[in-house]
């Protein structure tokens, strides 16, 4: 029980997830039994270093990467920053990013603007998909880096990574491509070799692994420089004593997610149907993205509703949903509604429902019911106070 | 049981430590119950954000810092890197560091040499203490940053942070002072306000908190820039979803360490006496630092012995010791023996014993006995093979 509420129905799995019990056991094991520093000289340390190597290899096999292409970081944000700062060689040129990148990418490229790079923002369509034509029109011989999300954390739009990468490389083979895969790994199939991109980031805490662990894929052969210096861990790219339990737990989490990939897809699609069905009794709402969308994300917009009020109403029933990116909640206005050209009446009413394999159909029924009730109640109240 | 050995006697607590069971409970609680993203909008998230604030405040009170002066990082190495890169404003000038800084500081200032700064290495005495006169002689009007360790991770030498800081500031009030406190926090009293330094780093995994969590003290008013960009967490200095369990666990670990500070000091000093007593039967060894030394660290040097061989002999009894900094074990030669001017015969025979509150007198007896036996046996064997 937390905050006096007996039972939590958690539908904000894009913000973060509950750590899986199998992963938790691993974390505890490395914290209290196999706690040895992988860089120390004892055989126990060597054993732990081998466990990291095995975890790296396991993740590589599941995501289509070579072991040496994976660098463990403290999370998605650090991986995004490392990708951007580590891959830039030229002092000038232009950098392209989509308009609805996560703040870890968006704010980092803004910093590069201060450092003399030209930043070109690529448009997105109304459902959050990247306008590939617009993106490509911005690529030229001076393009150093092209950043785009695999799955929008806000609408769930899935971009065609392989095609976009190939089109970018056709225009400028030297442009480095970086994809933020934080919402994709463990949700949809990911094959990094097949995608052909140069850099790809993901985070443990979005897939039932620990907070404080993430990973960056750096394609073999890419000229890449470290940004953190020290004991030379992670092949010198990212020094610092490894969060071993976090790493081995991440490998387990990726494995578990992949075992459930197809099943989750079907189950989550069924969940979406339940919600859509129940919301038929409500007027004036839309689903922001319905095709080429992540099974795990359902982004809704309700006219003339403040999503934050709705969110707090649902909390009373132990139902937790999101209003957009958790990481941008410190910023007053979302870039999303502007970028996707959402009608004004919807702008404050964006609610994000995101599923995990721990959700049940009963919970989804409850969510769908209460959501419909709350929207109706909220509109009635607002009408009364006018 | 790990690697077929029933009972581990762990004396490499400078490399890393076992997570305390109370801390482990906290980590598990935030991973599986209070797993909410502190930046999300629900009241549950707000509660978790408050827990971080409370943890920050608790650490601040124990270490003499204001809440807003503490920035959580992924560990000591990241904190060291952030301190150095975040505080440098001028594009040129000189940077001073002691010759036996941890690689997270040493290698980072080497990078700055490539970027046009002049690096001045300050000498250390034979026991690892900084030669303050030499350090001060290197400070001038162009000095941007002075880095020195609070406690040497290799010899245990404790430097007088307050005095050194005050002398540096007398020569150049604008020089930023940065102290790596990774081996000091939780081992000896630390009062950051009293010290007067600008920056101070420490790591969770050295004091029975998790790997993957660290902290940087940034003195209020210091001009400081972020090096990681994103959602604006940690007051914009260090973006990225917080490792909440790591943070709250760190606060608990600092608290527990402080409750045991005086007691540990006495107990560890008694442990050192037991080892010294037992080593009386061995010839030709020295204790590298005996005055102004960390109670938790005992650095020994055995003539004509390869410490690594000794380390592996002790392993058979489940005894784990260190040979120096874990983080520099990837480098073939230690900077230490050269920096402290160790006689050649000792150069490869440096063994580091480091205690924690989980050690028992029985374990220390075993260590002392086996250490003496192994050194004698090793020398006998070497004599036989000549």
XYZ file of C-alpha atoms in Angstrom:
772
model
C 0.000 0.000 0.000
C 1.364 3.400 -0.997
C -0.289 6.752 -0.170
C -3.323 5.024 1.315
C -4.266 3.317 -1.949
C -4.491 -0.448 -1.778
C -4.204 -1.396 -5.361
C -2.381 0.436 -8.135
C -3.374 0.103 -11.772
C -0.342 1.399 -13.565
C -0.756 2.668 -17.126
C 2.230 4.995 -17.360
C 4.757 2.434 -18.523
C 6.314 4.875 -20.977
C 7.428 7.009 -18.043
C 8.921 4.103 -16.153
C 8.090 0.532 -15.205
C 8.018 -1.753 -12.231
C 11.152 -3.880 -12.010
C 10.448 -7.524 -12.844
C 10.913 -9.891 -9.891
C 13.458 -11.999 -11.802
C 15.418 -8.860 -12.597
C 15.143 -7.725 -8.979
C 16.634 -11.019 -7.800
C 19.594 -10.422 -10.095
C 20.107 -6.882 -8.836
C 19.988 -8.087 -5.228
C 22.370 -10.954 -5.974
C 25.015 -8.631 -7.404
C 24.502 -6.104 -4.607
C 24.805 -8.491 -1.685
C 26.634 -11.607 -2.928
C 28.544 -11.019 -6.165
C 29.278 -7.398 -5.308
C 32.922 -7.564 -6.472
C 34.334 -4.741 -8.572
C 34.683 -6.119 -12.110
C 37.927 -4.166 -12.504
C 39.624 -5.532 -9.370
C 42.200 -8.302 -9.600
C 40.620 -11.238 -7.802
C 39.119 -14.228 -9.585
C 35.777 -13.225 -8.088
C 36.054 -9.928 -9.926
C 36.955 -11.712 -13.128
C 33.848 -13.855 -12.734
C 31.713 -10.740 -12.415
C 33.433 -9.165 -15.431
C 32.541 -12.332 -17.346
C 28.915 -11.942 -16.280
C 28.914 -8.465 -17.803
C 30.390 -9.876 -21.017
C 27.708 -12.554 -21.104
C 24.955 -9.977 -20.531
C 26.341 -7.821 -23.323
C 26.427 -10.774 -25.650
C 22.862 -11.776 -24.757
C 21.559 -8.278 -25.505
C 23.576 -8.195 -28.714
C 22.027 -11.433 -29.938
C 18.499 -10.225 -29.179
C 18.972 -6.837 -30.850
C 21.225 -7.762 -33.767
C 24.408 -6.170 -32.494
C 27.962 -7.356 -31.932
C 29.122 -7.386 -28.314
C 31.680 -4.672 -28.925
C 28.985 -2.392 -30.331
C 27.137 -2.082 -27.013
C 28.151 0.451 -24.358
C 26.388 0.466 -21.011
C 25.457 3.864 -19.623
C 23.500 5.173 -16.654
C 20.308 5.452 -18.708
C 18.661 6.738 -21.856
C 19.569 10.373 -21.312
C 23.248 9.635 -20.861
C 23.155 7.312 -23.883
C 21.514 10.071 -25.972
C 24.074 12.647 -24.846
C 26.951 10.243 -25.445
C 25.640 9.430 -28.937
C 25.460 13.085 -29.900
C 28.647 14.417 -28.310
C 30.653 11.267 -28.997
C 29.955 11.136 -32.721
C 30.509 14.751 -33.696
C 33.883 15.233 -35.337
C 33.528 18.323 -37.485
C 33.346 21.634 -35.655
C 30.679 23.006 -37.981
C 27.826 21.765 -40.121
C 24.180 21.041 -39.606
C 22.357 18.651 -37.336
C 18.875 17.395 -38.075
C 16.390 16.281 -35.456
C 12.666 15.723 -35.524
C 10.469 18.291 -33.823
C 9.194 15.874 -31.189
C 12.433 14.279 -30.059
C 12.681 13.464 -26.371
C 14.175 16.318 -24.356
C 17.391 14.310 -23.903
C 17.940 14.709 -27.641
C 16.043 17.954 -28.261
C 17.778 19.932 -25.520
C 21.162 18.474 -26.382
C 20.970 19.591 -30.001
C 19.898 23.040 -28.783
C 23.212 23.181 -26.893
C 24.987 22.386 -30.148
C 23.308 25.410 -31.705
C 25.106 27.520 -29.091
C 28.334 25.832 -30.135
C 28.046 26.897 -33.751
C 26.162 24.060 -35.434
C 23.095 24.775 -37.493
C 20.081 22.887 -36.136
C 17.385 21.854 -38.596
C 14.162 20.551 -37.139
C 12.257 18.053 -39.281
C 8.481 18.240 -39.280
C 6.222 15.499 -38.027
C 2.752 14.556 -39.220
C -0.375 14.968 -37.132
C 0.001 11.487 -35.650
C 3.650 12.010 -34.676
C 5.308 10.183 -37.555
C 8.321 11.906 -39.021
C 7.701 13.695 -42.303
C 10.460 11.816 -44.087
C 10.311 14.011 -47.158
C 10.816 17.104 -45.044
C 13.653 15.451 -43.139
C 15.379 14.405 -46.346
C 15.021 17.860 -47.858
C 17.122 19.132 -44.967
C 19.969 16.661 -45.486
C 22.908 18.017 -47.466
C 26.677 17.626 -47.702
C 27.162 19.552 -44.447
C 24.840 17.322 -42.431
C 26.803 15.753 -39.577
C 24.106 14.025 -37.604
C 20.481 13.006 -38.145
C 18.504 12.198 -34.986
C 15.073 10.638 -34.948
C 13.047 8.551 -32.565
C 12.147 4.983 -33.299
C 8.862 5.309 -31.411
C 7.444 8.624 -30.276
C 7.128 8.544 -26.486
C 4.135 10.814 -26.831
C 1.962 9.474 -29.658
C 3.464 6.017 -30.075
C 4.164 6.599 -33.784
C 6.665 4.031 -35.075
C 9.104 5.340 -37.648
C 10.575 3.130 -40.348
C 14.160 3.237 -39.151
C 15.667 1.141 -41.941
C 14.060 3.137 -44.750
C 14.787 6.553 -43.249
C 18.396 5.573 -42.562
C 18.867 4.301 -46.072
C 17.383 7.466 -47.626
C 19.557 9.700 -45.436
C 22.688 7.739 -46.345
C 21.790 7.960 -50.051
C 21.863 11.746 -49.795
C 24.929 11.912 -47.550
C 26.750 8.673 -46.744
C 28.869 10.491 -44.155
C 25.919 11.771 -42.116
C 25.777 9.876 -38.824
C 22.331 8.496 -37.983
C 21.193 8.268 -34.374
C 17.923 6.709 -33.294
C 16.465 7.047 -29.808
C 15.012 3.592 -29.248
C 13.967 4.051 -25.635
C 10.302 3.271 -26.351
C 11.029 0.565 -28.921
C 13.366 -1.996 -27.344
C 11.295 -4.721 -25.744
C 8.104 -3.418 -27.368
C 8.638 -4.182 -31.051
C 11.308 -6.192 -32.887
C 14.618 -4.367 -33.138
C 17.442 -5.530 -35.403
C 20.227 -2.996 -35.330
C 22.322 -4.574 -38.052
C 19.290 -4.703 -40.352
C 18.406 -1.081 -39.582
C 21.891 0.005 -40.653
C 21.924 3.054 -38.390
C 25.071 4.239 -36.600
C 23.803 4.848 -33.085
C 20.829 3.594 -31.065
C 19.960 4.211 -27.413
C 17.691 2.513 -24.922
C 17.018 2.470 -21.192
C 16.464 -0.275 -18.617
C 13.731 1.316 -16.576
C 11.303 1.383 -19.500
C 11.351 -2.415 -19.763
C 11.188 -3.627 -16.155
C 14.914 -3.326 -15.480
C 16.404 -0.885 -13.020
C 16.608 2.873 -13.223
C 20.240 3.915 -13.584
C 21.072 1.594 -16.462
C 20.947 2.202 -20.194
C 22.763 1.216 -23.326
C 24.136 2.823 -26.445
C 24.735 0.919 -29.662
C 27.728 2.295 -31.528
C 28.081 0.688 -34.950
C 31.407 -1.019 -35.438
C 33.782 1.220 -37.367
C 32.051 4.489 -36.488
C 34.522 7.133 -35.419
C 33.488 7.698 -31.863
C 35.049 9.528 -28.924
C 34.492 9.072 -25.229
C 32.963 11.847 -23.144
C 33.585 10.329 -19.687
C 37.159 9.519 -18.669
C 38.593 7.320 -15.961
C 39.404 3.689 -15.410
C 38.771 2.713 -19.021
C 35.670 0.580 -18.500
C 33.350 -0.102 -21.458
C 36.346 -0.194 -23.816
C 37.298 3.298 -22.740
C 34.076 4.834 -24.050
C 32.333 5.094 -20.700
C 34.535 4.888 -17.616
C 33.157 4.256 -14.156
C 32.576 1.174 -12.001
C 29.892 -0.828 -13.757
C 26.439 -1.138 -12.177
C 26.765 -4.904 -12.562
C 23.339 -5.884 -11.222
C 21.814 -3.236 -13.450
C 23.613 -4.604 -16.507
C 22.903 -8.298 -15.920
C 19.334 -7.355 -14.978
C 18.995 -5.394 -18.223
C 19.971 -8.464 -20.235
C 17.338 -10.478 -18.373
C 14.755 -7.749 -18.968
C 15.461 -7.638 -22.715
C 15.217 -11.430 -22.801
C 11.890 -11.465 -20.931
C 10.507 -8.703 -23.133
C 11.445 -10.619 -26.267
C 9.787 -13.772 -24.972
C 6.566 -11.762 -24.659
C 6.866 -9.588 -27.755
C 4.194 -11.150 -29.960
C 1.879 -11.997 -27.093
C 2.061 -8.462 -25.685
C 1.341 -7.005 -29.102
C -1.925 -8.942 -29.348
C -2.919 -8.354 -25.741
C -2.218 -4.610 -25.876
C -4.175 -4.249 -29.129
C -7.106 -5.925 -27.404
C -6.719 -3.476 -24.503
C -6.902 -0.561 -26.900
C -10.141 -1.958 -28.330
C -11.685 -2.157 -24.860
C -10.828 1.477 -24.215
C -12.086 2.638 -27.609
C -15.336 0.742 -27.060
C -15.932 2.313 -23.666
C -15.087 5.790 -24.923
C -17.911 5.576 -27.469
C -20.136 7.090 -24.800
C -17.871 10.148 -24.735
C -17.932 12.863 -27.407
C -15.168 14.985 -28.844
C -12.026 12.971 -28.385
C -9.496 11.482 -30.746
C -6.786 8.878 -30.764
C -3.648 10.681 -31.855
C -1.974 7.813 -33.646
C -3.653 4.674 -34.978
C -1.474 3.325 -37.792
C 2.145 2.223 -37.497
C 1.736 2.737 -33.782
C 3.369 1.086 -30.791
C 1.102 -1.562 -29.292
C 2.099 -0.294 -25.862
C 1.083 3.345 -26.325
C -2.364 4.875 -26.692
C -2.358 8.645 -26.972
C -5.752 10.293 -26.582
C -6.879 13.900 -26.815
C -10.057 15.132 -25.173
C -11.541 18.461 -26.266
C -11.827 21.186 -23.625
C -10.357 19.005 -20.905
C -7.261 19.575 -18.839
C -5.546 16.183 -18.933
C -3.836 16.892 -15.641
C -7.186 17.213 -13.874
C -8.327 13.966 -15.471
C -5.114 12.289 -14.358
C -5.695 13.282 -10.743
C -9.340 12.161 -10.882
C -8.213 8.711 -12.045
C -5.623 8.561 -9.268
C -8.395 8.249 -6.713
C -9.133 4.836 -8.156
C -5.454 3.910 -8.056
C -5.267 4.359 -11.829
C -2.080 5.989 -13.035
C -1.804 7.385 -16.551
C 0.441 9.966 -18.168
C -0.036 13.274 -19.886
C 2.968 13.068 -22.189
C 6.650 12.680 -21.647
C 7.566 12.483 -17.972
C 10.861 14.054 -18.774
C 9.238 17.162 -20.182
C 6.814 17.648 -17.319
C 9.179 20.253 -15.870
C 8.550 22.365 -18.961
C 5.267 24.209 -18.885
C 4.154 23.568 -22.428
C 4.528 20.428 -24.473
C 6.191 20.761 -27.836
C 3.935 17.963 -29.008
C 0.619 19.703 -29.579
C 2.317 22.425 -31.606
C 4.454 20.006 -33.593
C 1.556 17.769 -34.615
C -0.683 20.769 -35.292
C -3.338 19.672 -32.812
C -6.556 21.708 -32.796
C -6.558 24.213 -29.903
C -9.421 22.558 -28.093
C -7.366 19.378 -27.699
C -4.087 21.041 -26.731
C -4.385 20.601 -22.982
C -6.294 17.352 -23.129
C -3.626 14.854 -24.177
C -3.677 11.722 -22.085
C -1.166 8.921 -22.587
C -2.014 5.363 -21.648
C 0.917 2.965 -21.816
C 0.730 -0.747 -21.111
C 3.039 -3.364 -19.679
C 2.783 -7.132 -19.426
C 1.774 -6.675 -15.782
C -1.536 -5.070 -16.773
C -4.647 -7.253 -16.730
C -7.888 -7.095 -18.684
C -9.761 -6.335 -15.443
C -7.545 -3.340 -14.875
C -8.100 -2.149 -18.426
C -11.874 -2.497 -17.958
C -11.627 -0.401 -14.823
C -9.490 2.198 -16.594
C -11.844 2.388 -19.579
C -14.895 2.771 -17.361
C -13.433 5.323 -15.035
C -11.892 7.278 -17.880
C -15.248 7.626 -19.624
C -16.965 8.501 -16.328
C -14.360 11.091 -15.408
C -14.434 12.842 -18.781
C -18.226 13.022 -18.638
C -18.173 14.217 -15.023
C -15.469 16.772 -15.708
C -17.340 18.254 -18.646
C -20.563 18.392 -16.613
C -18.756 20.190 -13.766
C -17.130 22.642 -16.139
C -20.486 23.356 -17.725
C -21.926 24.035 -14.271
C -19.202 26.461 -13.331
C -19.465 28.528 -16.482
C 28.458 -19.745 -2.154
C 30.248 -18.247 -5.129
C 32.898 -19.987 -7.235
C 32.921 -22.991 -4.912
C 34.071 -20.997 -1.898
C 31.789 -21.197 1.100
C 32.798 -18.185 3.045
C 34.229 -14.925 1.728
C 36.435 -12.682 3.847
C 36.296 -9.434 1.988
C 39.104 -6.929 2.535
C 38.864 -4.942 -0.701
C 36.318 -2.406 0.485
C 38.126 0.432 -1.299
C 37.312 -1.217 -4.618
C 33.664 -1.709 -3.789
C 31.480 -2.898 -0.926
C 28.633 -5.227 -0.217
C 25.300 -3.396 -0.184
C 23.877 -3.105 3.332
C 20.657 -5.080 3.844
C 18.766 -1.961 4.942
C 19.930 -0.186 1.787
C 19.003 -3.218 -0.293
C 15.460 -3.133 1.100
C 15.175 0.488 0.026
C 16.456 -0.264 -3.485
C 13.977 -3.137 -3.820
C 11.114 -1.007 -2.481
C 11.674 1.712 -5.091
C 12.169 -0.859 -7.849
C 9.040 -2.903 -7.238
C 6.618 -0.728 -5.227
C 7.425 2.987 -5.432
C 8.792 2.699 -8.945
C 7.079 5.858 -10.203
C 9.030 8.321 -12.331
C 9.714 11.349 -10.109
C 9.156 13.630 -13.096
C 5.732 12.274 -14.042
C 2.576 14.119 -13.046
C 0.796 11.802 -10.653
C 0.742 12.319 -6.899
C 2.632 9.044 -6.597
C 5.441 10.573 -8.613
C 5.375 13.690 -6.468
C 5.735 11.498 -3.389
C 8.793 9.853 -4.902
C 10.241 13.248 -5.862
C 9.771 14.254 -2.223
C 11.668 11.165 -1.121
C 14.591 12.278 -3.281
C 14.423 15.738 -1.723
C 14.425 14.208 1.744
C 17.400 11.980 0.893
C 19.303 14.978 -0.461
C 18.564 16.936 2.693
C 19.647 14.049 4.921
C 22.986 13.740 3.111
C 23.408 17.509 3.224
C 22.944 17.576 6.993
C 25.452 14.756 7.510
C 28.101 16.295 5.255
C 27.607 20.005 5.927
C 26.049 20.937 2.612
C 22.882 22.731 1.554
C 20.362 20.617 -0.331
C 20.811 22.624 -3.503
C 24.555 22.003 -3.425
C 24.206 18.248 -3.980
C 23.844 16.741 -7.456
C 23.248 13.012 -7.833
C 25.241 11.276 -10.551
C 25.769 7.696 -11.700
C 28.902 7.321 -9.576
C 32.254 8.735 -8.573
C 33.703 8.784 -12.082
C 30.782 10.739 -13.502
C 30.908 13.108 -10.515
C 34.649 13.667 -11.074
C 34.136 14.304 -14.787
C 31.205 16.618 -14.123
C 33.230 18.555 -11.529
C 36.098 19.112 -13.939
C 34.187 19.819 -17.158
C 31.360 21.679 -15.422
C 33.545 24.168 -13.589
C 35.947 25.193 -16.352
C 35.003 28.564 -17.803
C 38.198 29.976 -19.248
C 39.457 28.354 -22.430
C 43.074 28.477 -21.295
C 45.118 28.411 -18.117
C 46.633 25.758 -15.915
C 45.111 22.892 -13.992
C 46.810 21.334 -10.995
C 46.317 17.767 -9.859
C 48.251 15.521 -7.534
C 50.341 12.768 -9.077
C 48.296 9.974 -7.508
C 44.783 11.134 -8.311
C 42.292 8.410 -9.176
C 42.155 7.701 -12.898
C 38.741 9.389 -13.110
C 40.528 12.651 -12.298
C 43.991 11.881 -13.670
C 42.828 10.762 -17.108
C 40.289 13.572 -17.330
C 42.900 16.276 -16.768
C 45.082 14.565 -19.393
C 42.231 15.129 -21.845
C 42.277 18.808 -20.908
C 45.942 18.927 -21.859
C 44.862 17.950 -25.372
C 42.365 20.807 -25.277
C 45.003 23.440 -24.597
C 45.225 23.645 -20.823
C 48.554 23.335 -19.085
C 48.541 20.460 -16.617
C 50.759 20.730 -13.546
C 51.165 17.603 -11.452
C 51.835 18.163 -7.766
C 54.236 15.814 -6.010
C 53.264 13.499 -3.202
C 55.361 12.303 -0.286
C 56.476 8.713 0.173
C 53.338 7.879 2.164
C 50.978 9.345 -0.416
C 50.257 12.688 1.250
C 50.253 15.653 -1.066
C 53.366 17.810 -0.938
C 51.412 20.947 -0.184
C 54.396 23.237 -0.687
C 54.965 21.813 -4.143
C 51.282 22.101 -4.968
C 51.174 25.733 -3.822
C 54.287 26.601 -5.786
C 52.373 25.607 -8.903
C 49.370 27.850 -8.203
C 49.414 31.192 -9.996
C 47.004 33.732 -11.472
C 46.278 31.446 -14.426
C 45.305 28.457 -12.289
C 41.736 27.484 -13.088
C 41.314 24.304 -11.133
C 43.146 22.488 -8.330
C 42.267 18.807 -7.895
C 43.357 16.679 -4.970
C 42.110 13.600 -3.208
C 40.795 13.707 0.291
C 42.038 10.181 0.982
C 44.385 8.330 -1.330
C 42.649 5.176 -2.511
C 46.049 3.514 -2.678
C 47.933 4.418 0.512
C 45.072 5.765 2.642
C 46.865 9.093 3.203
C 44.387 11.716 4.448
C 45.011 15.217 3.171
C 44.089 18.295 5.170
C 41.397 19.576 2.848
C 40.570 22.752 4.772
C 44.166 23.917 5.048
C 45.110 23.098 1.461
C 41.975 24.813 0.193
C 42.643 27.904 2.241
C 46.271 28.149 1.075
C 45.263 27.713 -2.570
C 42.606 30.413 -2.257
C 45.116 32.765 -0.613
C 47.298 32.524 -3.706
C 44.440 32.641 -6.199
C 40.923 33.218 -4.869
C 39.503 32.472 -8.302
C 41.061 29.011 -8.591
C 38.333 26.380 -8.268
C 39.139 23.618 -5.771
C 37.891 20.089 -6.372
C 38.363 17.244 -3.933
C 37.721 13.597 -4.771
C 36.174 12.352 -1.536
C 35.297 8.855 -2.727
C 37.377 7.143 -0.018
C 36.537 9.683 2.700
C 32.752 9.954 2.950
C 31.525 7.465 5.513
C 35.068 6.716 6.681
C 36.108 9.969 8.397
C 34.143 13.107 9.326
C 33.408 15.324 6.329
C 32.116 18.882 6.676
C 31.972 20.491 3.276
C 31.056 23.958 4.471
C 33.945 23.893 6.945
C 36.355 22.651 4.260
C 35.462 25.636 2.085
C 36.197 23.798 -1.171
C 34.157 24.321 -4.331
C 33.555 20.756 -5.486
C 33.568 17.372 -3.777
C 32.657 13.962 -5.187
C 31.737 10.639 -3.641
C 30.254 7.281 -4.661
C 27.621 5.007 -3.191
C 29.245 1.663 -3.839
C 32.202 2.442 -1.603
C 29.940 2.757 1.451
C 27.501 -0.144 1.148
C 25.087 1.657 -1.195
C 24.490 0.576 -4.790
C 26.797 0.793 -7.732
C 25.422 3.288 -10.228
C 24.919 6.119 -7.768
C 27.221 8.954 -6.778
C 27.076 12.562 -5.749
C 28.798 15.828 -6.538
C 28.850 18.755 -4.140
C 28.818 22.044 -6.016
C 29.309 24.978 -3.661
C 26.484 27.467 -3.799
C 27.389 30.426 -6.003
C 30.025 28.568 -8.035
C 29.646 29.219 -11.727
C 28.840 25.756 -12.991
C 27.573 24.395 -16.293
C 25.798 21.156 -17.038
C 27.404 18.519 -19.219
C 24.359 16.236 -19.621
C 21.197 17.671 -21.153
C 17.615 16.502 -21.159
C 14.592 16.643 -18.890
C 16.155 19.124 -16.476
C 16.467 16.803 -13.474
C 18.931 17.717 -10.685
C 18.232 21.416 -11.225
C 19.265 21.104 -14.841
C 22.821 20.078 -13.944
C 22.362 16.357 -14.536
C 19.383 15.326 -16.616
C 18.089 11.766 -16.710
C 15.467 9.793 -14.805
C 16.726 9.548 -11.255
C 17.837 6.158 -9.886
C 15.488 6.758 -6.957
C 16.291 3.604 -4.968
C 19.973 4.327 -5.453
C 19.546 7.869 -4.137
C 17.388 7.061 -1.122
C 19.663 4.090 -0.424
C 22.704 6.366 -0.599
C 21.204 8.619 2.063
C 20.618 5.573 4.271
C 24.184 4.374 3.641
C 25.676 7.743 4.596
C 23.513 7.751 7.716
C 24.565 4.224 8.713
C 28.223 5.028 8.056
C 28.022 8.105 10.250
C 26.426 6.145 13.064
C 29.455 3.842 12.978
C 32.170 6.416 12.270
C 33.902 6.523 15.672
C 33.344 2.870 16.414
C 34.735 1.784 13.038
C 37.772 3.983 13.523
C 38.647 2.183 16.755
C 37.832 -1.266 15.436
C 39.797 -0.802 12.203
C 42.821 0.520 14.120
C 42.704 -2.622 16.251
C 42.543 -4.707 13.056
C 45.673 -3.003 11.767
C 47.469 -3.861 15.017
C 46.544 -7.539 14.644
C 47.975 -7.593 11.132
C 51.149 -5.737 12.130
C 51.655 -8.136 15.029
C 51.307 -11.198 12.835
C 53.584 -9.756 10.161
C 56.418 -9.503 12.677
C 57.385 -13.022 11.596
C 57.874 -11.732 8.051
C 60.917 -9.737 6.966
C 61.313 -6.973 4.466
C 57.925 -5.321 4.299
C 56.623 -1.869 5.072
C 53.380 -0.122 5.776
C 53.157 2.633 3.200
C 51.247 5.160 5.279
C 50.982 5.212 9.072
C 50.215 8.800 10.091
C 47.197 10.836 9.027
C 45.913 7.666 7.435
C 42.422 6.373 6.798
C 41.402 3.858 9.440
C 39.859 1.758 6.684
C 42.978 1.399 4.503
C 46.191 -0.476 5.170
C 48.679 -0.325 2.312
C 51.557 -2.772 2.586
C 54.589 -3.368 0.410
C 56.475 -6.659 0.420
C 59.973 -6.800 -1.027
C 60.541 -9.082 -4.006
C 56.966 -10.279 -4.056
C 54.401 -9.980 -6.802
C 51.310 -8.754 -4.988
C 49.070 -10.300 -7.609
C 50.427 -13.770 -6.852
C 49.898 -13.137 -3.146
C 46.355 -11.997 -3.859
C 45.526 -15.209 -5.696
C 47.098 -17.343 -2.940
C 44.859 -15.642 -0.376
C 41.827 -16.215 -2.582
C 42.031 -19.947 -1.910
C 41.065 -19.192 1.678
C 38.217 -16.964 0.522
C 40.255 -13.906 1.483
C 39.940 -11.014 -0.941
C 42.379 -8.121 -0.857
C 43.417 -5.499 -3.383
C 46.616 -4.517 -5.102
C 45.802 -0.860 -5.632
C 43.038 1.020 -7.322
C 40.543 -1.285 -8.984
C 39.916 1.357 -11.577
C 43.528 1.369 -12.685
C 43.875 -2.387 -12.922
C 43.377 -2.117 -16.683
C 46.611 -0.149 -16.851
C 49.671 -2.332 -16.670
C 51.725 -0.215 -14.303
C 50.589 1.709 -11.256
C 51.467 5.367 -11.102
C 51.682 4.965 -7.348
C 55.050 3.320 -6.827
C 56.744 5.872 -9.059
C 54.916 8.822 -7.502
C 55.781 7.878 -3.930
C 59.333 6.944 -4.884
C 59.032 3.391 -3.633
C 62.220 1.340 -3.609
C 62.352 -0.952 -6.640
C 62.148 -4.134 -4.608
C 58.723 -3.094 -3.297
C 57.307 -1.836 -6.595
C 55.332 -4.948 -7.510
C 54.553 -5.976 -3.960
C 51.916 -3.433 -2.947
C 48.941 -5.051 -1.259
C 45.949 -3.027 -0.117
C 43.781 -4.230 2.723
C 40.607 -2.215 3.209
C 38.060 -2.809 5.948
C 34.330 -2.438 6.312
C 32.021 -2.709 9.286
C 31.097 -6.197 8.079
C 34.585 -7.516 8.842
C 35.076 -9.439 12.093
C 38.112 -9.907 14.303
C 38.112 -13.617 13.447
C 38.356 -12.757 9.778
C 41.202 -10.350 10.448
C 43.022 -13.044 12.422
C 42.633 -15.391 9.490
C 43.826 -12.734 7.048
C 46.858 -11.850 9.184
C 47.845 -15.508 9.588
C 47.378 -16.478 5.990
C 49.078 -13.315 4.754
C 52.195 -14.049 6.819
C 52.130 -17.709 5.764
C 51.718 -16.886 2.096
C 54.518 -14.324 2.020
C 56.854 -16.794 3.727
C 55.775 -19.614 1.413
C 56.084 -17.457 -1.666
C 59.587 -16.361 -0.791
C 60.578 -19.941 -0.040
C 59.215 -21.096 -3.412
C 60.961 -18.293 -5.254
C 64.209 -19.177 -3.492
C 63.724 -22.811 -4.505
C 63.199 -21.962 -8.183
C 66.248 -19.766 -8.452
